[in-house]
Coordinates of C-alpha atoms and ligand atoms in Angstrom, one line a residue:
X1 CA -30.0 -6.2 45.6
X2 CA -27.6 -3.7 44.0
X3 CA -29.6 -1.0 42.4
X4 CA -27.5 1.9 41.2
X5 CA -30.4 4.2 40.6
X6 CA -31.6 3.8 44.2
X7 CA -28.0 4.3 45.4
X8 CA -27.6 7.5 43.5
X9 CA -30.5 9.0 45.6
X10 CA -28.2 8.7 48.6
X11 CA -25.9 11.4 47.2
X12 CA -27.3 15.0 47.0
X13 CA -24.4 16.2 44.9
X14 CA -25.3 13.7 42.1
X15 CA -28.4 15.9 41.5
X16 CA -26.1 18.9 40.7
X17 CA -26.1 20.5 37.3
X18 CA -22.9 21.9 35.8
X19 CA -22.7 24.9 33.4
X20 CA -25.9 25.2 31.4
X21 CA -27.9 22.6 33.2
X22 CA -25.8 19.6 32.3
X23 CA -26.0 16.7 34.8
X24 CA -22.8 16.1 36.7
X25 CA -21.0 13.0 35.5
X26 CA -18.4 12.5 38.2
X27 CA -15.6 10.3 36.9
X28 CA -12.7 11.5 39.2
X29 CA -13.2 9.0 42.0
X30 CA -9.6 8.0 42.2
X31 CA -8.9 11.6 43.4
X32 CA -11.7 11.6 45.9
X33 CA -15.2 10.1 46.1
X34 CA -18.5 11.8 46.8
X35 CA -20.1 11.6 50.2
X36 CA -23.6 10.1 50.8
X37 CA -26.1 12.1 52.8
X38 CA -25.7 9.8 55.8
X39 CA -22.1 10.7 56.1
X40 CA -22.8 14.5 55.9
X41 CA -25.6 14.1 58.5
X42 CA -23.2 12.2 60.7
X43 CA -20.8 15.1 60.8
X44 CA -23.7 17.6 61.6
X45 CA -25.1 15.2 64.2
X46 CA -21.7 15.0 66.0
X47 CA -21.4 18.7 66.3
X48 CA -25.0 19.2 67.2
X49 CA -25.2 16.4 69.8
X50 CA -21.8 15.0 71.0
X51 CA -19.1 17.6 70.5
X52 CA -16.5 17.2 73.2
X53 CA -12.8 16.3 73.4
X54 CA -12.1 12.6 73.8
X55 CA -10.1 10.4 76.2
X56 CA -9.9 13.0 78.9
X57 CA -13.2 14.4 80.2
X58 CA -15.2 12.4 82.7
X59 CA -18.5 14.2 81.8
X60 CA -21.2 12.4 79.9
X61 CA -20.6 14.3 76.6
X62 CA -16.9 13.4 76.6
X63 CA -17.7 9.8 77.3
X64 CA -20.2 9.6 74.5
X65 CA -17.8 11.2 72.0
X66 CA -15.0 8.9 73.1
X67 CA -17.2 5.8 72.6
X68 CA -18.3 7.0 69.2
X69 CA -14.7 7.6 68.1
X70 CA -13.3 4.3 69.5
X71 CA -16.2 2.3 68.0
X72 CA -15.0 3.4 64.6
X73 CA -11.6 1.9 65.4
X74 CA -13.3 -1.4 66.0
X75 CA -15.3 -1.0 62.8
X76 CA -12.1 -0.5 60.8
X77 CA -10.5 -3.5 62.5
X78 CA -13.4 -5.6 61.3
X79 CA -13.5 -3.9 57.8
X80 CA -9.8 -4.6 57.1
X81 CA -9.6 -7.8 59.1
X82 CA -6.8 -6.7 61.4
X83 CA -5.8 -8.7 64.5
X84 CA -6.8 -6.1 67.1
X85 CA -7.8 -2.4 67.5
X86 CA -4.2 -1.8 68.8
X87 CA -3.1 -2.1 65.2
X88 CA -5.4 0.6 63.9
X89 CA -3.8 4.1 63.9
X90 CA -5.7 7.2 62.8
X91 CA -3.7 9.7 60.6
X92 CA -4.7 12.5 58.3
X93 CA -4.4 10.5 55.0
X94 CA -2.5 7.7 53.2
X95 CA 0.4 10.2 52.7
X96 CA 0.7 10.8 56.4
X97 CA 0.6 7.1 57.2
X98 CA 3.5 6.4 54.8
X99 CA 5.4 9.4 56.2
X100 CA 4.9 8.1 59.7
X101 CA 6.5 4.8 58.7
X102 CA 9.4 6.4 56.8
X103 CA 10.1 8.5 59.9
X104 CA 9.6 5.9 62.6
X105 CA 11.2 2.9 60.9
X106 CA 14.3 5.1 60.7
X107 CA 16.3 4.4 63.9
X108 CA 14.3 1.3 64.9
X109 CA 14.9 -0.7 61.7
X110 CA 16.9 1.2 59.0
X111 CA 20.6 1.4 59.2
X112 CA 23.1 3.0 56.8
X113 CA 23.8 0.8 53.8
X114 CA 20.2 -0.7 53.8
X115 CA 18.0 -0.8 50.7
X116 CA 14.4 0.1 50.1
X117 CA 12.5 -1.4 47.2
X118 CA 9.6 0.5 45.6
X119 CA 8.0 0.1 42.1
X120 CA 7.8 2.2 39.0
X121 CA 4.0 2.6 39.5
X122 CA 4.1 4.4 42.8
X123 CA 2.2 7.6 43.7
X124 CA 4.5 10.4 45.0
X125 CA 3.3 9.7 48.5
X126 CA 5.1 6.3 48.4
X127 CA 8.3 7.8 46.9
X128 CA 9.0 11.1 48.5
X129 CA 8.9 10.0 52.1
X130 CA 11.6 7.5 51.3
X131 CA 13.7 10.1 49.5
X132 CA 13.4 12.2 52.7
X133 CA 14.7 9.2 54.6
X134 CA 17.5 8.9 52.1
X135 CA 18.4 12.5 52.8
X136 CA 19.0 11.6 56.5
X137 CA 20.6 8.2 56.0
X138 CA 23.0 6.5 53.6
X139 CA 20.5 4.2 52.0
X140 CA 19.7 3.0 48.4
X141 CA 16.2 3.1 46.8
X142 CA 15.4 0.8 44.0
X143 CA 12.4 0.5 41.7
X144 CA 10.8 -2.7 40.5
X145 CA 10.1 -2.2 36.8
X146 CA 6.7 -2.7 35.0
X147 CA 6.2 -5.0 32.0
X148 CA 5.0 -4.0 28.6
X149 CA 1.5 -5.1 29.8
X150 CA 1.9 -2.6 32.7
X151 CA 2.0 -5.2 35.4
X152 CA 4.7 -5.6 38.0
X153 CA 7.7 -7.6 36.8
X154 CA 7.7 -10.1 39.6
X155 CA 10.8 -12.0 38.4
X156 CA 12.9 -8.8 38.5
X157 CA 11.3 -7.9 41.9
X158 CA 12.6 -11.1 43.3
X159 CA 16.1 -10.4 42.0
X160 CA 16.1 -6.9 43.3
X161 CA 15.4 -8.0 46.9
X162 CA 18.7 -8.6 48.7
X163 CA 19.8 -9.2 52.3
X164 CA 20.1 -5.4 52.5
X165 CA 16.4 -4.9 51.6
X166 CA 14.8 -3.8 54.8
X167 CA 11.6 -2.4 53.4
X168 CA 9.5 -3.2 50.3
X169 CA 6.8 -0.6 49.8
X170 CA 4.3 -1.1 47.1
X171 CA 0.9 0.1 45.9
X172 CA -1.9 -2.4 45.9
X173 CA -3.6 -0.8 42.9
X174 CA -2.0 1.8 40.7
X175 CA -3.9 5.1 40.5
X176 CA -2.8 5.5 36.9
X177 CA -2.7 2.0 35.3
X178 CA -5.4 0.5 37.5
X179 CA -3.1 -2.6 37.8
X180 CA -3.9 -4.6 40.9
X181 CA -0.6 -6.1 42.4
X182 CA -0.4 -9.6 43.8
X183 CA 0.5 -8.7 47.4
X184 CA 0.3 -12.3 48.7
X185 CA 2.9 -13.3 46.2
X186 CA 5.2 -10.4 47.2
X187 CA 4.6 -11.1 50.9
X188 CA 6.0 -14.7 50.5
X189 CA 9.2 -13.2 49.1
X190 CA 9.6 -10.5 51.7
X191 CA 8.8 -12.9 54.6
X192 CA 11.5 -15.3 53.4
X193 CA 13.9 -12.4 53.3
X194 CA 12.9 -10.8 56.6
X195 CA 12.0 -7.5 54.8
X196 CA 9.1 -5.4 56.0
X197 CA 6.2 -5.1 53.5
X198 CA 4.2 -1.9 53.3
X199 CA 1.1 -1.7 51.1
X200 CA -0.4 1.5 49.9
X201 CA -4.1 0.5 49.7
X202 CA -5.4 4.0 48.9
X203 CA -6.9 2.8 45.6
X204 CA -7.8 -0.7 46.6
X205 CA -9.5 -0.6 50.0
X206 CA -12.4 1.5 48.7
X207 CA -13.1 -0.9 45.8
X208 CA -12.4 -4.5 46.8
X209 CA -12.6 -6.7 49.9
X210 CA -9.2 -6.7 51.7
X211 CA -8.0 -8.8 54.6
X212 CA -4.9 -7.4 56.3
X213 CA -4.2 -10.8 57.8
X214 CA -4.6 -12.7 54.5
X215 CA -2.5 -10.2 52.5
X216 CA 0.4 -11.0 54.7
X217 CA 1.9 -7.5 54.8
X218 CA 3.3 -5.7 57.8
X219 CA 1.7 -2.3 57.2
X220 CA -1.3 -1.1 55.1
X221 CA -2.4 2.5 54.5
X222 CA -5.6 4.1 53.1
X223 CA -7.7 7.2 53.1
X224 CA -11.3 7.8 54.3
X225 CA -12.0 10.4 51.5
X226 CA -11.5 7.9 48.7
X227 CA -14.3 5.7 50.2
X228 CA -17.2 8.0 50.8
X229 CA -15.8 9.3 54.1
X230 CA -14.7 12.9 54.9
X231 CA -11.2 14.3 54.1
X232 CA -8.7 14.5 56.9
X233 CA -8.8 10.9 58.1
X234 CA -6.2 8.3 57.1
X235 CA -5.6 4.8 58.4
X236 CA -2.4 3.0 59.2
X237 CA -2.8 -0.7 60.0
X238 CA 0.4 -2.2 61.4
X239 CA 1.6 -5.4 63.0
X240 CA 1.6 -4.9 66.8
X241 CA 5.2 -6.1 67.4
X242 CA 6.5 -3.5 64.9
X243 CA 4.3 -0.7 66.2
X244 CA 5.6 -1.5 69.7
X245 CA 9.2 -1.5 68.5
X246 CA 9.1 1.8 66.6
X247 CA 9.4 5.2 68.4
X248 CA 6.4 7.5 68.4
X249 CA 5.9 9.9 65.4
X250 CA 4.7 13.2 67.0
X251 CA 5.0 14.2 70.6
X252 CA 2.3 15.9 72.8
X253 CA -0.9 15.1 74.6
X254 CA -2.5 11.7 74.3
X255 CA 0.6 9.8 73.1
X256 CA 2.1 9.7 76.6
X257 CA 1.6 7.7 79.7
X258 CA 3.6 9.9 82.0
X259 CA 5.6 13.1 81.6
X260 CA 8.1 14.4 84.2
X261 CA 10.7 17.2 84.3
X262 CA 13.1 14.6 83.0
X263 CA 11.3 12.9 80.2
X264 CA 8.2 10.9 79.2
X265 CA 6.9 7.3 78.8
X266 CA 4.7 6.4 75.8
X267 CA 1.0 5.5 75.9
X268 CA -0.2 2.0 74.8
X269 CA -1.0 1.2 71.2
X270 CA -2.7 2.6 69.2
X271 CA -2.7 6.0 71.1
X272 CA 1.1 6.1 71.1
X273 CA 0.9 7.3 67.5
X274 CA -2.0 9.7 68.0
X275 CA -0.6 12.9 69.5
X276 CA -3.0 15.8 70.2
X277 CA -6.7 16.2 69.7
X278 CA -7.6 14.0 66.8
X279 CA -10.1 14.6 63.9
X280 CA -13.0 13.4 66.0
X281 CA -15.9 14.4 63.9
X282 CA -14.5 13.1 60.6
X283 CA -13.4 9.8 62.2
X284 CA -17.0 9.3 63.4
X285 CA -18.4 10.2 60.0
X286 CA -15.9 7.8 58.4
X287 CA -17.5 5.1 60.6
X288 CA -20.8 5.9 59.0
X289 CA -19.2 5.7 55.6
X290 CA -17.9 2.2 56.4
X291 CA -21.4 1.1 57.5
X292 CA -22.8 2.5 54.2
X293 CA -20.2 0.8 52.0
X294 CA -20.6 -2.5 53.8
X295 CA -24.3 -2.4 53.3
X296 CA -23.8 -2.0 49.6
X297 CA -21.2 -4.8 49.7
X298 CA -17.6 -4.7 48.4
X299 CA -18.2 -7.6 46.1
X300 CA -21.1 -5.7 44.5
X301 CA -18.9 -2.6 44.3
X302 CA -16.1 -4.5 42.6
X303 CA -18.4 -6.3 40.1
X304 CA -20.3 -3.1 39.2
X305 CA -17.0 -1.2 38.5
X306 CA -15.8 -4.1 36.5
X307 CA -18.9 -4.0 34.3
X308 CA -18.5 -0.2 33.8
X309 CA -14.9 -0.6 32.9
X310 CA -15.7 -3.3 30.4
X311 CA -18.4 -1.2 28.8
X312 CA -16.3 1.9 28.7
X313 CA -13.4 -0.1 27.1
X314 CA -15.7 -1.4 24.4
X315 CA -16.9 2.1 23.6
X316 CA -13.4 3.6 23.7
X317 CA -12.3 1.2 20.9
X318 CA -13.9 3.6 18.3
X319 CA -11.1 6.1 19.1
X320 CA -8.3 4.0 17.6
X321 CA -5.9 6.9 17.9
X322 CA -5.9 6.8 21.7
X323 CA -3.2 5.1 23.8
X324 CA -4.9 3.4 26.7
X325 CA -2.6 2.5 29.6
X326 CA -2.7 -0.5 32.0
X327 CA -3.1 -4.2 31.5
X328 CA -5.1 -5.4 28.5
X329 CA -7.1 -7.8 30.7
X330 CA -10.0 -5.9 32.4
X331 CA -9.9 -8.2 35.5
X332 CA -6.3 -7.1 36.2
X333 CA -7.2 -3.4 36.3
X334 CA -10.9 -2.6 37.1
X335 CA -12.2 0.9 37.8
X336 CA -9.5 3.1 36.2
X337 CA -9.0 4.1 32.6
X338 CA -6.1 6.3 31.7
X339 CA -5.5 7.4 28.1
X340 CA -3.7 10.0 26.0
X341 CA -2.9 11.0 22.5
X342 CA 0.3 12.6 21.3
X343 CA -1.5 15.5 19.6
X344 CA -4.3 16.6 22.0
X345 CA -3.1 17.6 25.5
X346 CA -5.0 15.7 28.3
X347 CA -5.8 19.1 29.9
X348 CA -7.6 20.1 26.7
X349 CA -9.6 16.9 26.6
X350 CA -10.6 17.3 30.3
X351 CA -11.5 21.0 29.8
X352 CA -13.6 20.3 26.8
X353 CA -15.5 17.4 28.2
X354 CA -16.1 19.4 31.4
X355 CA -18.3 21.6 29.3
X356 CA -20.6 18.6 29.1
X357 CA -20.5 18.1 32.8
X358 CA -18.0 15.3 32.7
X359 CA -15.3 15.5 35.5
X360 CA -12.2 13.5 34.8
X361 CA -8.6 14.1 35.9
X362 CA -5.8 15.2 33.6
X363 CA -2.1 15.6 34.5
X364 CA 0.7 13.5 36.0
X365 CA -1.6 12.0 38.7
X366 CA 1.2 12.5 41.3
X367 CA 3.2 9.8 39.5
X368 CA 5.8 11.7 37.6
X369 CA 8.4 8.8 37.5
X370 CA 5.7 6.6 36.0
X371 CA 4.8 9.2 33.4
X372 CA 8.5 9.2 32.4
X373 CA 8.4 5.5 32.1
X374 CA 5.3 5.8 29.9
X375 CA 7.1 8.5 27.8
X376 CA 4.3 11.1 28.4
X377 CA 4.1 14.2 30.5
X378 CA 0.5 13.8 31.3
X379 CA -2.6 11.6 30.7
X380 CA -6.3 11.8 31.0
X381 CA -8.0 9.5 33.5
X382 CA -11.6 8.4 34.1
X383 CA -12.2 6.5 37.4
X384 CA -15.4 4.9 38.5
X385 CA -17.2 4.2 41.8
X386 CA -20.3 2.2 42.6
X387 CA -22.7 5.2 41.9
X388 CA -21.6 5.6 38.3
X389 CA -23.9 4.2 35.5
X390 CA -23.5 3.0 31.9
X391 CA -25.5 6.0 30.9
X392 CA -22.8 8.2 32.4
X393 CA -20.2 6.3 30.4
X394 CA -22.3 7.1 27.2
X395 CA -22.2 10.8 28.1
X396 CA -18.4 10.6 28.7
X397 CA -17.9 8.9 25.3
X398 CA -20.2 11.4 23.5
X399 CA -18.3 14.3 25.1
X400 CA -15.0 12.7 24.0
X401 CA -16.3 12.3 20.5
X402 CA -17.1 16.0 20.5
X403 CA -13.7 16.9 21.8
X404 CA -11.9 14.8 19.2
X405 CA -14.1 16.2 16.5
X406 CA -13.2 19.7 17.6
X407 CA -9.5 18.9 17.4
X408 CA -9.7 16.7 14.3
X409 CA -11.0 19.6 12.3
X410 CA -7.3 20.4 11.5
X411 CA -5.5 17.7 13.2
X412 CA -7.1 14.3 12.4
X413 CA -4.3 13.4 10.1
X414 CA -1.7 14.3 12.7
X415 CA -3.7 12.4 15.4
X416 CA -3.3 9.2 13.5
X417 CA 0.2 9.9 12.4
X418 CA 1.1 10.6 16.0
X419 CA 0.0 7.1 16.9
X420 CA 1.9 5.6 14.0
X421 CA 5.1 7.3 14.9
X422 CA 4.6 6.2 18.5
X423 CA 4.3 2.6 17.4
Ligands
7TS501 N1 -1.5 6.4 47.1 C1 -2.2 6.2 46.0 C2 -2.1 5.0 45.2 C3 -3.1 7.3 45.6 O1 -3.8 7.1 44.5 C4 -3.2 8.4 46.3 C5 -4.0 9.6 45.9 C6 -2.4 8.5 47.5 C7 -1.6 7.5 47.8 C8 -2.4 9.7 48.4 O2 -3.7 9.8 49.1 P1 -4.0 10.9 50.1 O3 -5.3 10.6 50.6 O4 -2.9 10.9 51.1 O5 -3.9 12.2 49.3 N2 -4.3 9.7 44.6 C9 -4.8 10.7 43.9 C10 -5.1 10.6 42.6 O6 -4.9 9.7 41.8 N3 -5.6 11.8 42.2 O7 -5.7 12.6 43.2 C11 -5.2 11.9 44.3

């Protein structure tokens, strides 16, 4: 049974007090999530009991560390429903996973004159690596627009895909709008066109059940730290035939089979893409995080966040001067609520409610092109995870009330006028 109060006891940090004894209300989960005690203990236990380099020593400790590390690859394969562990590559984060692709698909797949299709709702980590590729090659980058309801415009997407479109790279869930994109629908289009489909699952994998095989994409990237695991571990899942076709990313130890004075041959998958000593401890602790999340259940996590979002939406209605971004239908955008007002800067809102212990993010959320599309320079964002409660939503709303009261002393009229002129 899903019991949020019981779950909260698993997180020492949720007992923290902020400023003058205010309970921490952590609503910045899209940036990074908190770590349960079992994950922290797993890190300590690795260093206390198993610390050794992997894949090389023949001694007992090295064998144990190697087994613990490779067991996590198997866990991730099951978690994400990949075909085999050969398809699971460890990186540092989602950003590095996408950079790896932009680097390695160059030469093996991309030729001058080709096109890459992104969307207007991408995080910078799914834009800038492709700009870097464009600096090296004569390619065109296009962006699928979003609709007025802040969903992908699928009809235009279909029109933007041409015979030259080699890669379509798309977020599964927007870190600003919360919009969940229909990857299966896009996969049908890309498959028919022989384009490679890359999915940025940084915001979806932690919050909903995903099957790599069912989605039908070619690559999928996500980060440990957004799903109760440590920082410094990212995952790239890729179709074996493509991973075999692409050249390695970084060179050094581990990624080779043989090195001579003339050259080298590459190691088998997945190690071909894992040069040097990996982040052993954090990968092992990420395995503990996956066990923990699976015990809670992704369906429970999804439903709990949906209820919290619904509740927060209802409460936010009282602030009729706020712009709330993302699809109107909650089921199309669970877990993330982004808002702004033309008069009060989001940083001011975030700073004031921080005085009440409420942590939200304000800024461009590493999505400056999307901000431009929305005609704002910054927004405020509350993002939930399974350990958040309706009581915390109440504290968030009360803190917002105080913040708006504070500003409304002189600006209430302008607040509302600001909205009117915007409409
Ligand atoms: N893709 C999406 C959709 C993201 O939301 C983020 C991080 C990334 C990629 C990059 O992840 P990383 O682990 O490589 O850093 N998003 C955010 C955010 O919304 N606030 O802080 C980080």
